[in-house]
Coordinates of C-alpha atoms and ligand atoms in Angstrom, one line a residue:
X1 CA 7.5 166.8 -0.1
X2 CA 5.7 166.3 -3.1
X3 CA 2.5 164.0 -3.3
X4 CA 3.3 160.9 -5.6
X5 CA 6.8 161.3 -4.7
X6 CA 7.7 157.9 -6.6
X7 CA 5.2 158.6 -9.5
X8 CA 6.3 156.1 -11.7
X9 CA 5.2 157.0 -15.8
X10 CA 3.8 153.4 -16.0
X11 CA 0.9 152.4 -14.4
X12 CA 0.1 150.0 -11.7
X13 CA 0.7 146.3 -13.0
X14 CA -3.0 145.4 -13.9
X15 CA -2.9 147.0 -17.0
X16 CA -0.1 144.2 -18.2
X17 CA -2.5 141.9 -17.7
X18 CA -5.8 140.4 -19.3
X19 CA -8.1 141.9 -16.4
X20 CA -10.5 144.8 -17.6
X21 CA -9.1 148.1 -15.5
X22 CA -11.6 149.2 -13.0
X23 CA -11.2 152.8 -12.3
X24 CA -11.6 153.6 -9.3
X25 CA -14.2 156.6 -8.0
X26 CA -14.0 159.6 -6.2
X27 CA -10.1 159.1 -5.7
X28 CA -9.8 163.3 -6.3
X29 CA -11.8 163.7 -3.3
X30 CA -8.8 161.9 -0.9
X31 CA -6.3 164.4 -0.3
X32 CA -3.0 161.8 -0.1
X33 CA 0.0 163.6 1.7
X34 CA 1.7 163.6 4.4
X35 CA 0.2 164.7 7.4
X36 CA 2.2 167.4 9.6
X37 CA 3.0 164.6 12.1
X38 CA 5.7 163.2 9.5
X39 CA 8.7 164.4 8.6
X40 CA 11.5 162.9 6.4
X41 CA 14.2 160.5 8.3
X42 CA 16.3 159.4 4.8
X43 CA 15.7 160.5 0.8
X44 CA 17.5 157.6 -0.2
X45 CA 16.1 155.3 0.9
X46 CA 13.2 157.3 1.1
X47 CA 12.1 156.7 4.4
X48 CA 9.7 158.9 6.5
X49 CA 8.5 159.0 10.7
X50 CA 5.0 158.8 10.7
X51 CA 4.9 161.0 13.6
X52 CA 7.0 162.7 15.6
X53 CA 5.2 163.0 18.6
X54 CA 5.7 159.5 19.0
X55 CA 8.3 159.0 22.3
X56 CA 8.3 155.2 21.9
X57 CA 11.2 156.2 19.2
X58 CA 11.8 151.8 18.6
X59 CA 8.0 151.7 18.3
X60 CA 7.4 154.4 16.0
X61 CA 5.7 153.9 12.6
X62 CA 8.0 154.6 9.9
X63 CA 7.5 154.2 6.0
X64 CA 9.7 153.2 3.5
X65 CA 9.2 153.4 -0.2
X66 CA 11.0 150.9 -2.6
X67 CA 10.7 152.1 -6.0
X68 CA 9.9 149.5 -8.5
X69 CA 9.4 149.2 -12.4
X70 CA 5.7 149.4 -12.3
X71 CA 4.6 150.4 -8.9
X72 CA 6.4 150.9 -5.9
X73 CA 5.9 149.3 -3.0
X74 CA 5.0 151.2 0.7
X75 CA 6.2 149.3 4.0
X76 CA 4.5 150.8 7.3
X77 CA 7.1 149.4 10.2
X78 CA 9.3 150.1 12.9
X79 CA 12.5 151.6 11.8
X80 CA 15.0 149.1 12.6
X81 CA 12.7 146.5 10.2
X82 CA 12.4 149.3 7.5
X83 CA 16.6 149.7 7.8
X84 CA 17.0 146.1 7.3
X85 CA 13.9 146.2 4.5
X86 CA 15.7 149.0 2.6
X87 CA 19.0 146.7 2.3
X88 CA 17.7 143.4 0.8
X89 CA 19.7 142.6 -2.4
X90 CA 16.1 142.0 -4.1
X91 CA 15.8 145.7 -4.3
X92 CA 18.4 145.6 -6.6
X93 CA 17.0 143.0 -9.3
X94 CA 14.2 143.5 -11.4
X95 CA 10.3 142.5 -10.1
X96 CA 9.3 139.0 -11.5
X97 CA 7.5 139.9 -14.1
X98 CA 3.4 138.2 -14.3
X99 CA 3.2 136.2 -16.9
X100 CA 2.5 137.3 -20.1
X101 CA -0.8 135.1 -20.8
X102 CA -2.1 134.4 -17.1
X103 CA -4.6 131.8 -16.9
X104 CA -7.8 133.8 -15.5
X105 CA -9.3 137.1 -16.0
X106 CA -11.6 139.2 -13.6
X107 CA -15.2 139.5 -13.7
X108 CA -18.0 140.9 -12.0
X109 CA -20.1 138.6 -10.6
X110 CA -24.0 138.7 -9.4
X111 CA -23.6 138.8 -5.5
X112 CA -20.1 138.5 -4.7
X113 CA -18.8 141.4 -6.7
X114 CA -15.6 141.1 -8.7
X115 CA -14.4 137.6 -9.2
X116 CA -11.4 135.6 -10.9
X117 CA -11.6 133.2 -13.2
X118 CA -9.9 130.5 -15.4
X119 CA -9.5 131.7 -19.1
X120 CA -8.4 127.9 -19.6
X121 CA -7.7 124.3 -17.9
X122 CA -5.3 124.6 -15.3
X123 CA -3.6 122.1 -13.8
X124 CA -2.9 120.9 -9.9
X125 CA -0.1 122.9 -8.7
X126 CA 0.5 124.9 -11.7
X127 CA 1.1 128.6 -11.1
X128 CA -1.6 131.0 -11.9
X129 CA -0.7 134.7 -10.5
X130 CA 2.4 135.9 -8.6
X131 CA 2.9 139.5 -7.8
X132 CA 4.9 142.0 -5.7
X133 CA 2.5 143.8 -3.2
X134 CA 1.9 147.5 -3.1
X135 CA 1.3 147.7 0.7
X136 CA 3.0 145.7 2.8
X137 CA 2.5 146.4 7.1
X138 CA 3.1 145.0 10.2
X139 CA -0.1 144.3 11.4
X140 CA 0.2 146.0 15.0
X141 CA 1.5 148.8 12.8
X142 CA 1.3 152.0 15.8
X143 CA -0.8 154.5 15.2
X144 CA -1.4 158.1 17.1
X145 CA -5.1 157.9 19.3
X146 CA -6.3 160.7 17.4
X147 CA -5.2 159.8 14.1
X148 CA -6.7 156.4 13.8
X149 CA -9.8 156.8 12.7
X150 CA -9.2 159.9 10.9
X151 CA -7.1 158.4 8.0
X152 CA -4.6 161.0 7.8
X153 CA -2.1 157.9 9.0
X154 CA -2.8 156.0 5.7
X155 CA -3.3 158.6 3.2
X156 CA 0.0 159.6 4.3
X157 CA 1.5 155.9 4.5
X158 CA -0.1 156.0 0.6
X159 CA 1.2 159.3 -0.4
X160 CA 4.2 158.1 -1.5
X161 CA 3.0 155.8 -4.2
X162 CA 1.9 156.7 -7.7
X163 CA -1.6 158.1 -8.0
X164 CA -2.2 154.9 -10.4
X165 CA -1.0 152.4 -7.4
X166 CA -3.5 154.9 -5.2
X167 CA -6.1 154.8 -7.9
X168 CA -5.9 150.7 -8.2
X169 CA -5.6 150.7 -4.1
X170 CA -8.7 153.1 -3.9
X171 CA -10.9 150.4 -6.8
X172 CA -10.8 147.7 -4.4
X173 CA -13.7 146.6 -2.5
X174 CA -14.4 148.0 1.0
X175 CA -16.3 145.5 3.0
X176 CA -16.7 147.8 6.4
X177 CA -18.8 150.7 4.2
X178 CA -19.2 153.7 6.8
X179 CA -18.2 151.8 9.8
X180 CA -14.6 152.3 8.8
X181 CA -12.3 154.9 7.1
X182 CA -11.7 153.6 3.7
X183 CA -8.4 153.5 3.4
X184 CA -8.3 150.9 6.1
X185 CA -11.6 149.3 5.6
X186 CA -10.0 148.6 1.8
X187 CA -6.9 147.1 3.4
X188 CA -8.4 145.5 5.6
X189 CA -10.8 143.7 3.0
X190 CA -7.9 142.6 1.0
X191 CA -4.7 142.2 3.0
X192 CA -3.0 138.5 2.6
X193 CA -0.4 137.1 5.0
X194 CA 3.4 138.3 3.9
X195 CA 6.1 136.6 6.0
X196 CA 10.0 139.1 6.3
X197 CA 12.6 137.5 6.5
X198 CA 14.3 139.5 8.9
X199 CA 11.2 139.0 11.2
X200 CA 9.4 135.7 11.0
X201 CA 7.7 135.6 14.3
X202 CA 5.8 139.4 13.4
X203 CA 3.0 138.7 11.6
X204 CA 2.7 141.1 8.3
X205 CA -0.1 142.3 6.0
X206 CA 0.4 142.6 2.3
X207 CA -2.0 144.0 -0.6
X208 CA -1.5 141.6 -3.8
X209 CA -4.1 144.1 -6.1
X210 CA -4.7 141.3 -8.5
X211 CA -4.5 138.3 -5.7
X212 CA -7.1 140.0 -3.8
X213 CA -9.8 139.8 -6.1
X214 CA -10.3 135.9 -5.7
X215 CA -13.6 135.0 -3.6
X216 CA -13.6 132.5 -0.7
X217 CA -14.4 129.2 -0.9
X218 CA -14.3 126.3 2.1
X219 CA -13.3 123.8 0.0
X220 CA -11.1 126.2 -2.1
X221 CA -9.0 125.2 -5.6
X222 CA -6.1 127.5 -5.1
X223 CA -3.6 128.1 -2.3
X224 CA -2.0 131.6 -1.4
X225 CA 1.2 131.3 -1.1
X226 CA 4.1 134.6 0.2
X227 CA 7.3 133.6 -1.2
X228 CA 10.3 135.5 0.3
X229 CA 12.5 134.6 -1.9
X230 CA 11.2 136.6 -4.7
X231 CA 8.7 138.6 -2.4
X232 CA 6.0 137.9 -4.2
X233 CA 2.6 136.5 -3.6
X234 CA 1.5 133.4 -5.6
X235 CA -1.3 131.3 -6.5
X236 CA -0.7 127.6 -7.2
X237 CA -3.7 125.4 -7.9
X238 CA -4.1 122.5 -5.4
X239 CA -6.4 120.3 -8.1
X240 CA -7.6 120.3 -11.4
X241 CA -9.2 123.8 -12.1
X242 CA -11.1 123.2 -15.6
X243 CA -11.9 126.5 -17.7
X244 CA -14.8 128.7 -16.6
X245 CA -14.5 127.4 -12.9
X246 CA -14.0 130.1 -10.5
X247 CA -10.7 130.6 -8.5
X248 CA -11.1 130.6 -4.9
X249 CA -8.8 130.5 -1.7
X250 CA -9.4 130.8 2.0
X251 CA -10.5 133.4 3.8
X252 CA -10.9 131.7 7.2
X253 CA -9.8 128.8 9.3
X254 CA -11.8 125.8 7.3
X255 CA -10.9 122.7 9.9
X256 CA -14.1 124.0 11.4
X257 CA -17.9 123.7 11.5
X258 CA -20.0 125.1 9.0
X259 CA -21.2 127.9 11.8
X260 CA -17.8 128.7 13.1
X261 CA -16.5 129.5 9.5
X262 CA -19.6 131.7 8.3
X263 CA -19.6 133.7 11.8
X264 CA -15.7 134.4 11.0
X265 CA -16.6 135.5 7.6
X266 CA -19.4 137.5 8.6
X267 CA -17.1 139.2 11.3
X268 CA -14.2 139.8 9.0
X269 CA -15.6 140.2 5.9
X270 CA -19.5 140.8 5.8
X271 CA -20.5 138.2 3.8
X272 CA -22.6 135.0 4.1
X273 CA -20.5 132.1 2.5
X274 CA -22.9 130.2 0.4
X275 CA -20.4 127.8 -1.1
X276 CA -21.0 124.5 -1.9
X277 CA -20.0 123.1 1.4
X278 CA -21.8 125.5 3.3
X279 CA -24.9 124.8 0.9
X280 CA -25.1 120.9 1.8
X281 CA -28.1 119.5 2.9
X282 CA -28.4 118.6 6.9
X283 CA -26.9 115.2 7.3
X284 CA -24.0 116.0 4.6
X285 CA -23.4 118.9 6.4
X286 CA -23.2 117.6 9.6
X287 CA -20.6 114.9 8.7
X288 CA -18.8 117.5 7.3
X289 CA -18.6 119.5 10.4
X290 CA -17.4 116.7 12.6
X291 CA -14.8 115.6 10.1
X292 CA -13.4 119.1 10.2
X293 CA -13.7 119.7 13.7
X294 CA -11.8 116.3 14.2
X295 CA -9.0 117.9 11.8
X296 CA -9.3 121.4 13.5
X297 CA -8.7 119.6 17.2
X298 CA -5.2 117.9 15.8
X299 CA -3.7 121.6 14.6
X300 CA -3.1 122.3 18.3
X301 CA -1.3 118.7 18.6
X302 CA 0.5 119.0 15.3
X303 CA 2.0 122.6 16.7
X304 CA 3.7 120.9 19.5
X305 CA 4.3 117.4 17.9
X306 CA 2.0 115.8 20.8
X307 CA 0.9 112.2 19.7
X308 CA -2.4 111.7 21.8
X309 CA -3.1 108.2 22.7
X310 CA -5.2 106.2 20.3
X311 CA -3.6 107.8 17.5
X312 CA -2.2 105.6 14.9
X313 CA -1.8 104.8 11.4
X314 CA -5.0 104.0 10.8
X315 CA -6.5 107.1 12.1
X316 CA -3.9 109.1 10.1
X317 CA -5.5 107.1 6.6
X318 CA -8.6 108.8 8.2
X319 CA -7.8 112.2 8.6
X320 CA -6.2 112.2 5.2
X321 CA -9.1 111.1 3.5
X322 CA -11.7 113.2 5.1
X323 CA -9.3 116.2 4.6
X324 CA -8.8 115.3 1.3
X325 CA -12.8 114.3 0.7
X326 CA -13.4 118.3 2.3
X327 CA -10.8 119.7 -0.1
X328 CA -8.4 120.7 2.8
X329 CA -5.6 120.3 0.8
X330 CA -3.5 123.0 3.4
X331 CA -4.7 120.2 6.5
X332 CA -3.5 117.4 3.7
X333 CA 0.1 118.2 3.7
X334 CA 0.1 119.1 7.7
X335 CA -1.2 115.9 7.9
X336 CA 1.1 113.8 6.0
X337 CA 3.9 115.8 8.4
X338 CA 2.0 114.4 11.9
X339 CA 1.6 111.2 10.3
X340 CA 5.2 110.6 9.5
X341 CA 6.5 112.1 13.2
X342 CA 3.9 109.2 14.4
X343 CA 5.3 106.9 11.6
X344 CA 9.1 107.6 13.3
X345 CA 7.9 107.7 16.8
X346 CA 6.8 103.8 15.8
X347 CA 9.7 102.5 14.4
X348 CA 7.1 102.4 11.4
X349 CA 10.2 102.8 8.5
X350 CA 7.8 102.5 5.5
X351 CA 5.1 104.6 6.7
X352 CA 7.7 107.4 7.6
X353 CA 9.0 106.8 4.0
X354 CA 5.6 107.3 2.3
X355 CA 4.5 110.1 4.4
X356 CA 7.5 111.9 4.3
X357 CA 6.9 111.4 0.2
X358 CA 3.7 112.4 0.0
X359 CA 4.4 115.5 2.2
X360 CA 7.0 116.8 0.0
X361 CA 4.6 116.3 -3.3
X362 CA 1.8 118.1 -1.4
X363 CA 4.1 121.3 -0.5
X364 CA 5.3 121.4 -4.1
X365 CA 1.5 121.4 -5.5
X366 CA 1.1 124.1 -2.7
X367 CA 3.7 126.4 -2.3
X368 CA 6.0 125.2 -5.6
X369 CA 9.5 124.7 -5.7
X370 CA 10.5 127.4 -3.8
X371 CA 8.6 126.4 -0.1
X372 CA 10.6 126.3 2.6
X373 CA 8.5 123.1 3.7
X374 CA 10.7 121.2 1.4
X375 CA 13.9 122.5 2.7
Ligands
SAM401 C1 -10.8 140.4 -0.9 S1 -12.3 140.9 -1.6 C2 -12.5 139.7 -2.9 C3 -12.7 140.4 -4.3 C4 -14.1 141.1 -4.3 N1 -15.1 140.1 -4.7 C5 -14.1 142.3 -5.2 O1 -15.1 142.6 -5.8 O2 -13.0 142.9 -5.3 C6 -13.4 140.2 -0.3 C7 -14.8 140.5 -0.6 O3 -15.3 139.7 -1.6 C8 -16.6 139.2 -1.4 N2 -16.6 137.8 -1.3 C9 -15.5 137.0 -1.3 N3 -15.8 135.7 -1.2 C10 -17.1 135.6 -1.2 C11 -18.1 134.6 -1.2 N4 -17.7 133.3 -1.2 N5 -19.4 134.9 -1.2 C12 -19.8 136.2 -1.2 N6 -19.0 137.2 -1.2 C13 -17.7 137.0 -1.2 C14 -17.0 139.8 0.0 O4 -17.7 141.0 -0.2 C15 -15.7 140.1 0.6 O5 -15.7 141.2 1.6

């Protein structure tokens, strides 16, 4: 088979929009094809074993290729997931297309390399980006012992695509350096959550090439959010974002202390968070731990709906405010949820009523119209 197999004539979808193309280097010197492990299962679908050798034939690495308008997208999965994948009806209708005047462009910044930013006011829980991904992989995706560190897995996985998908996957930054083979070192950096439909409880990685260029912030003004519907990823503003401000989403678990969160982002992805809440001075910063800790130590509680004793209303009011003082909007809404199962468990009609409320207004800002938290 052919490398690019799916070339499409247009490029990837960053050229539609106001970000400055970044060209990516050295993307001649990675020879993309498949490796002589693979060999074709379907044309159409076009779907491919990663490797024969494999015996485990349910567990085997398969990729499928859904051709799209402006770049196709790659899924790296078993093969009874890629069969169902290959059917969805969404196939059939066009991508979303990104709007046609998004709200930010991309800039490189001193010390935390390329950065997005907002071209003009936005407001709280306004759309800013949504976009199809180009990868999309289970994240225990199998790989052969003596392939994985080699790359010949991913640079077969990404053979498929166009070489301007390969050239925008190959611009993106690498966080690992040497340590890692940069295929996966660059997926790694940038891959967001995607949730399939067909398999909720399997957790999935998806590269959003624009998405992926927001920073990290622990008290962030944006929320990621995978919409299945459309399968697309999306960016909604959880407060005011005035013009010139950065946009920034979470990178790590923030209901926890200022050490917890830089160690996690130090392990995962090499850099020292200096944001404003991990710049406060001692005291600040200490209050600011224990109020997150305090809202970290409820997520196990709010998993299994376990009411501790001594919670009540008035520790709800609390939390809320000292997630909404931290910027946790996420922890705000998941709050608001506890607090009205509480609220019920009480008899407490009006305090259900107002939760359940504000809960809903919070997922909209979040997630939009379309998050299955309001359904
Ligand atoms: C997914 S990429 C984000 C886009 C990246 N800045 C770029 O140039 O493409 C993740 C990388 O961005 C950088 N980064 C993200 N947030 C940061 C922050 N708050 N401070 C410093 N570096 C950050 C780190 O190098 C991290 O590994």
């Amino acid at each position: 088979m052919k490398r690019g197999f799916l070339n499409n004539k247009k490029g990837p979808k960053t050229t539609t929009l106001d970000v400055k193309p970044i060209p990516a280097e050295n993307i001649e010197d990675i020879d993309f094809q498949l490796s002589e492990t693979c060999r074709t299962y379907s044309k159409n679908p076009c779907i491919i074993e990663a490797d024969y050798r494999n015996t485990q034939a349910s567990e085997a690495s398969h990729f499928l290729y859904i051709p799209q308008k402006d770049a196709s997208i790659v899924f790296l999965d078993h093969l009874h997931n890629i069969l169902k994948i290959s059917r969805w009806d969404i196939w059939k209708k066009p991508a979303p297309a990104p709007a046609p005047d998004p709200p930010f462009f991309l800039e490189k910044s001193s010390g935390k390399g390329i950065k997005m930013v907002a071209k003009r006011p936005i407001s709280k829980g306004e759309l800013i980006a949504l976009e199809r991904p180009l990868v999309v992989s289970r994240t225990d995706v199998a790989i052969a012992e003596d392939q994985g560190t080699t790359g010949i897995f991913y640079r077969a996985a990404l053979s498929g695509l166009s070489t301007a998908a390969r050239r925008t996957i190959m611009s993106l930054h690498n966080a690992f350096g040497p340590e890692q083979e940069s295929i996966l070192g660059t997926l790694l950096t940038n891959y967001q959550t995607v949730v399939i439909p067909d398999a909720p409880q399997t957790e999935y990685s998806g590269l959003f090439p624009i998405l992926c260029r927001a920073n990290h912030d622990c008290s962030p003004n944006t929320n990621f959010f995978f919409n299945p519907k459309s399968f697309t990823g999306q960016f909604h503003a959880i407060r005011h974002i005035p013009k010139d401000e950065e946009i920034t989403v979470l990178y790590c678990e923030l209901a926890a202390s200022r050490e917890e969160r830089r160690a996690e982002l130090l392990e995962h992805y090499k850099f020292l968070c200096e944001c404003k809440t991990c710049s406060l001075a001692p005291g600040l910063s200490r209050q600011s731990d224990a109020r997150r800790r305090a809202i970290g130590d409820l997520i196990p509680l709010m998993h299994q709906g376990i009411y501790a004793e001594g919670m009540s209303i008035a520790r709800i009011h609390e939390l809320l405010d000292w997630a909404s003082d931290e910027g946790l909007y996420a922890m705000y809404g998941e709050i608001l949820v506890y607090g009205y199962g509480l609220a019920a468990k009480l008899g407490d009609r009006d305090n259900a009523h107002r939760f359940s409320q504000m809960a809903r207004t919070a997922f909209e800002i979040l997630d939009g119209a379309d998050s299955p938290r309001l359904h």
